[in-house]
Amino acid sequence: MKVRAEVGDITRLSVGAVVINLFEGVKQPGGATGAMDRALDGAITRLIASGEIKGKKGEIIRIHTLGKVPPERVLVVGLGKQEEFSQDTVRYVSGEVSRFLRDIGVSRAATVTHGAGIGGLAPQAAAQALTEGALLGLYRFTKYKSRDEEEKEPEELVLVEMDRSKLPALEEGIARGTVLAEATALCRDMVNEPSNEMTPSRMAEIARGIAQEEGLEISVLERSECEAMGMGAYMGVARGSHEPPKFIVLRYWGDRDNPSNGLALVGKGITFDSGGISLKPAEGMGEMKGDMAGGASALAAVKVLVKLRARVNVTAIVPATENMPGGSAQKPGDIRRAMNGKSIEVDNTDAEGRLVLADAMCYARRLGMRNIVDIATLTGAIRIALGEYRTGVFGNNQPLIDRLLRVGQSTGERMWQLPMDPEYKEQIRSQVADIKNTGGRAAGSITGALFIGEFAEDTPWAHLDIAATAWTDKEKGWQVKGATGVPVRTLVALALDLAEKK
Ligand code: BES
Ligand code: MN
Ligand code: ZN
């Protein structure tokens, strides 16, 4: 679907549907909703009075106009309570509306820019959120379906605005929203792809493709090079698989005048996590094809930053490999050394994410990165702690964490900080090595984060545990079943924030 903006009067357009909105509790709507109500001789206010239109968040009421006005239908979408309204409400309702349009087979629709009126959002921010929601809400992963049994996607959604002076802001918002939604879809595609296709080699090819298209620097380290660099932790994980590991480094130089102003996005790239010798149970193991979601989000975020010409240097680092129980696989009790010389007791081969990240963190530090953010489907325990609505944030630098929490508020990819008190470190102390890769059931996400922190050392670092947010089995707002694309938009927002306020 294409989203664009146009100056015009929403009551006079010949389209399949016009989308207007209503806050919960409003009895006499103003703005475009009021105008449409008058054009329909008070039909909307009557439906509000009778209780059929309530304005609850995501509610969509369809009114057939039967020739009274040029649009064939009017959809009144509820924005919920005004005091709970935010940019993310726009994204949410926009996702619901776009699927509704698809379901009822409308190919051209027009809409007001939800939130830009009494919602109080800046027109650009509202248009961006609307675009992101509409495009992400329509996302489907259908490439392996032989027959196209699904409804056709709407062709066009037009943001209609009376005031010509607002048009440039709307267009800028649409352009940004489109770029972000496309990159998020790329991330979703990579995560939804089965592991027989989305191998480490395929991830490297995708990264090469981005580099070629956008003119970026890329290097892909092979097994022998990683061995030679002393990446013992990462290589330990890769031993169990025949699939060649690929250590992907994709670099965007958006601020060459400040070469030291670098942000590293270190993304876990386990293309399949069987657990290794500490094999996972069969049930639900297929979901582990998505264990490279962190890596996919890092690559996708870089792609957006180039397109937006962000004035910041960003390097995506993705240690990609399978975690398999092959004949040469590492075994519980093995001791391996990471690139910084620290020895690690591999107590459980299923705690592989922190192992591959350990070396990737060391590598980021060698590149002299000022800030490091790692993104990982790291622990099942994060679902127990936070459920699927918030990503867990950890780190050694409160200003960096605060930035993430703040930008996550506007992207709607909500996060919550968890503690890292030194007492928890006791749990990952090893009898035989410098550190152990498991810390028991208690505070599993925290001990995972503390492990990674050992390799961040004194570099400002934040860790995002997306194990419960990268994937969903619900269709709600801008999310659909399968990969969510979290936290691509937040990584982009963070980098843009770092570019603006150095
Ligand atoms: N990839 C998993 C974490 C995961 C679980 C992601 C569920 C998505 C959904 C990770 O590698 C893992 O296996 N973690 C272990 C760590 C434990 C052995 C210390 C876990 O959470 O059980
Ligand atoms: Mn695992
Ligand atoms: Zn894993």
Coordinates of C-alpha atoms in Angstrom, one line a residue, residues 15-267:
V15 CA -13.1 6.9 -2.5
G16 CA -14.1 3.5 -1.1
A17 CA -13.8 4.7 2.5
V18 CA -13.0 7.8 4.5
V19 CA -11.6 7.3 8.0
I20 CA -12.4 9.8 10.7
N21 CA -12.0 9.5 14.5
L22 CA -13.5 10.0 17.9
F23 CA -12.2 10.2 21.4
E24 CA -14.1 8.2 24.0
G25 CA -16.8 10.2 25.7
V26 CA -17.1 12.9 23.0
K27 CA -20.8 13.6 22.2
Q28 CA -20.4 16.5 19.8
P29 CA -17.3 15.9 17.6
G30 CA -15.6 18.9 16.0
G31 CA -13.0 19.0 13.2
A32 CA -13.3 16.6 10.3
T33 CA -15.6 14.3 12.3
G34 CA -18.0 17.2 12.9
A35 CA -17.9 18.1 9.2
M36 CA -18.7 14.6 8.2
D37 CA -21.5 14.5 10.7
R38 CA -23.1 17.6 9.2
A39 CA -22.6 16.2 5.7
L40 CA -24.5 13.0 6.9
D41 CA -27.3 15.1 8.5
G42 CA -26.2 14.2 12.0
A43 CA -25.8 10.4 11.5
I44 CA -22.6 10.2 13.6
T45 CA -23.9 12.2 16.6
R46 CA -27.1 10.0 16.5
L47 CA -24.9 6.9 16.6
I48 CA -22.9 8.3 19.5
A49 CA -26.1 9.2 21.4
S50 CA -27.5 5.7 20.9
G51 CA -24.3 4.1 22.2
E52 CA -23.3 2.4 18.9
I53 CA -20.2 4.6 18.5
K54 CA -18.3 4.7 21.8
G55 CA -14.8 5.8 20.7
K56 CA -13.0 3.0 22.5
K57 CA -9.4 2.6 21.3
G58 CA -9.3 0.6 18.1
E59 CA -13.1 0.4 17.7
I60 CA -14.1 0.8 14.1
I61 CA -17.7 1.6 13.1
R62 CA -18.7 1.4 9.5
I63 CA -21.3 3.7 8.0
H64 CA -22.6 3.2 4.5
T65 CA -23.2 6.6 2.9
L66 CA -25.6 5.3 0.2
G67 CA -24.9 8.3 -2.1
K68 CA -25.4 11.0 0.5
V69 CA -21.7 12.0 0.1
P70 CA -19.1 10.9 -2.5
P71 CA -17.2 8.5 -0.2
E72 CA -18.9 5.1 -0.2
R73 CA -18.3 4.5 3.5
V74 CA -17.3 6.3 6.5
L75 CA -15.2 4.5 9.2
V76 CA -15.3 6.1 12.6
V77 CA -12.2 4.8 14.5
G78 CA -12.1 5.2 18.3
L79 CA -9.0 6.9 19.8
G80 CA -9.8 5.9 23.3
K81 CA -9.5 8.1 26.3
Q82 CA -8.0 11.5 25.5
E83 CA -5.8 11.4 28.7
E84 CA -4.3 8.1 27.6
F85 CA -3.7 9.2 24.0
S86 CA -0.2 9.2 22.5
Q87 CA 1.7 8.8 19.3
D88 CA 1.5 5.1 19.8
T89 CA -2.4 5.3 19.9
V90 CA -2.2 6.6 16.3
R91 CA 0.1 3.7 15.3
Y92 CA -2.2 1.2 17.0
V93 CA -5.5 2.4 15.5
S94 CA -3.9 2.8 12.1
G95 CA -2.8 -0.8 12.1
E96 CA -6.4 -1.9 13.0
V97 CA -7.9 0.4 10.3
S98 CA -5.6 -0.8 7.6
R99 CA -6.5 -4.5 8.2
F100 CA -10.2 -3.5 8.4
L101 CA -9.9 -1.9 5.0
R102 CA -8.2 -5.0 3.6
D103 CA -10.9 -7.2 5.1
I104 CA -13.7 -5.3 3.5
G105 CA -11.9 -5.0 0.2
V106 CA -11.4 -1.2 -0.1
S107 CA -8.6 -0.4 -2.4
R108 CA -8.5 3.5 -2.1
A109 CA -9.2 5.1 1.2
A110 CA -8.7 8.6 2.6
T111 CA -8.1 9.5 6.2
V112 CA -7.6 12.4 8.5
T113 CA -4.3 12.5 10.3
H114 CA -5.3 11.0 13.7
G115 CA -3.9 13.0 16.6
A116 CA -2.9 16.1 14.6
G117 CA -6.2 17.8 15.6
I118 CA -7.4 17.8 19.2
G119 CA -4.9 15.0 19.9
G120 CA -2.3 17.7 20.0
L121 CA 0.5 15.8 18.1
A122 CA 2.8 17.6 15.7
P123 CA 1.5 16.9 12.1
Q124 CA 4.8 15.2 11.2
A125 CA 4.8 12.9 14.2
A126 CA 1.2 12.0 13.7
A127 CA 1.7 11.3 10.0
Q128 CA 4.7 9.2 10.7
A129 CA 2.9 7.1 13.3
L130 CA -0.1 6.7 11.1
T131 CA 2.1 5.5 8.2
E132 CA 4.1 3.1 10.4
G133 CA 0.9 1.6 11.8
A134 CA -0.8 1.2 8.5
L135 CA 2.1 -0.5 6.8
L136 CA 3.2 -2.6 9.7
G137 CA -0.4 -3.6 10.4
L138 CA -0.8 -5.0 6.9
Y139 CA 2.4 -7.0 7.0
R140 CA 2.2 -10.6 6.0
F141 CA 4.7 -13.4 5.5
T142 CA 3.3 -15.4 2.7
K143 CA 6.2 -16.3 0.5
Y144 CA 5.9 -20.0 1.2
K145 CA 2.1 -20.2 0.5
S146 CA 1.7 -21.7 -3.0
R147 CA -1.8 -20.3 -3.5
D148 CA -2.7 -16.7 -2.8
E149 CA -5.8 -17.3 -0.7
E150 CA -5.6 -13.9 1.1
E151 CA -7.5 -10.7 0.5
K152 CA -5.9 -8.1 -1.7
E153 CA -4.0 -5.3 0.0
P154 CA -5.4 -1.8 -0.3
E155 CA -3.6 0.2 -2.9
E156 CA -3.6 3.7 -1.5
L157 CA -4.2 5.6 1.7
V158 CA -4.4 9.3 1.4
L159 CA -3.9 11.7 4.3
V160 CA -6.3 14.5 3.6
E161 CA -5.6 17.9 5.0
M162 CA -7.6 21.2 4.7
D163 CA -4.6 23.4 5.6
R164 CA -2.1 23.5 2.7
S165 CA 0.7 24.8 5.0
K166 CA 0.7 21.5 6.9
L167 CA 1.4 19.4 3.8
P168 CA 5.2 19.4 3.9
A169 CA 5.2 18.2 7.5
L170 CA 2.8 15.4 6.6
E171 CA 4.9 14.4 3.6
E172 CA 8.1 14.3 5.7
G173 CA 6.3 12.2 8.3
I174 CA 5.0 9.8 5.7
A175 CA 8.5 9.5 4.1
R176 CA 10.1 8.6 7.5
G177 CA 7.3 6.3 8.5
T178 CA 7.6 4.5 5.2
V179 CA 11.3 4.0 5.5
L180 CA 11.0 2.8 9.1
A181 CA 8.1 0.4 8.3
E182 CA 10.0 -1.1 5.3
A183 CA 13.1 -1.7 7.5
T184 CA 10.9 -3.2 10.2
A185 CA 9.4 -5.5 7.6
L186 CA 12.9 -6.5 6.5
C187 CA 13.7 -7.4 10.1
R188 CA 10.3 -9.3 10.4
D189 CA 11.0 -11.2 7.1
M190 CA 14.4 -12.3 8.4
V191 CA 13.0 -13.5 11.7
N192 CA 10.0 -15.3 10.1
E193 CA 12.2 -17.0 7.6
P194 CA 12.9 -20.6 8.6
S195 CA 16.4 -21.5 9.7
N196 CA 17.1 -23.7 6.7
E197 CA 16.9 -20.4 4.7
M198 CA 18.0 -17.8 7.1
T199 CA 21.4 -19.3 7.8
P200 CA 24.4 -17.3 9.0
S201 CA 25.5 -17.1 5.3
R202 CA 22.1 -15.7 4.3
M203 CA 22.4 -13.1 7.0
A204 CA 25.8 -12.1 5.7
E205 CA 24.4 -11.9 2.1
I206 CA 21.6 -9.6 3.3
A207 CA 24.2 -7.4 5.1
R208 CA 26.3 -7.3 1.9
G209 CA 23.2 -6.4 -0.1
I210 CA 22.6 -3.4 2.3
A211 CA 26.2 -2.4 2.1
Q212 CA 26.2 -2.5 -1.7
E213 CA 22.9 -0.6 -2.1
E214 CA 23.8 2.1 0.4
G215 CA 27.5 2.2 -0.2
L216 CA 28.6 1.0 3.3
E217 CA 31.7 -0.6 4.6
I218 CA 31.3 -4.3 5.4
S219 CA 33.4 -7.2 6.6
V220 CA 32.4 -10.7 7.2
L221 CA 34.8 -12.7 9.3
E222 CA 34.9 -16.5 8.5
R223 CA 35.5 -19.2 11.1
S224 CA 39.3 -19.3 10.6
E225 CA 39.6 -15.5 11.1
C226 CA 37.4 -15.6 14.3
E227 CA 39.5 -18.5 15.6
A228 CA 42.7 -16.5 14.9
M229 CA 41.3 -13.4 16.7
G230 CA 40.7 -15.5 19.8
M231 CA 36.9 -15.5 19.8
G232 CA 36.8 -18.7 21.8
A233 CA 33.3 -18.1 23.3
Y234 CA 31.7 -17.5 19.9
M235 CA 33.6 -20.3 18.2
G236 CA 32.6 -22.7 21.0
V237 CA 29.0 -22.2 20.1
A238 CA 29.7 -22.6 16.4
R239 CA 31.5 -25.9 16.8
G240 CA 28.3 -28.0 16.9
S241 CA 27.0 -27.0 13.5
H242 CA 28.0 -27.7 9.9
E243 CA 26.6 -24.3 8.9
P244 CA 29.6 -21.9 8.6
P245 CA 29.4 -19.1 11.2
K246 CA 29.7 -15.5 9.9
F247 CA 30.8 -12.6 12.0
I248 CA 29.1 -9.6 10.3
V249 CA 30.4 -6.0 10.7
L250 CA 28.4 -3.4 8.8
R251 CA 29.5 0.2 9.2
Y252 CA 27.8 3.5 8.4
W253 CA 29.9 6.6 8.7
G254 CA 27.3 9.4 9.0
D255 CA 29.6 11.7 11.0
R256 CA 33.1 11.4 9.6
D257 CA 34.2 14.6 11.3
N258 CA 33.8 12.9 14.6
P259 CA 35.2 9.4 14.0
S260 CA 35.2 8.7 17.8
N261 CA 31.4 9.3 18.0
G262 CA 30.5 5.7 17.3
L263 CA 27.5 3.6 18.3
A264 CA 27.7 -0.1 18.1
L265 CA 24.6 -2.2 17.7
V266 CA 25.6 -5.7 18.7
G267 CA 22.9 -8.2 17.7

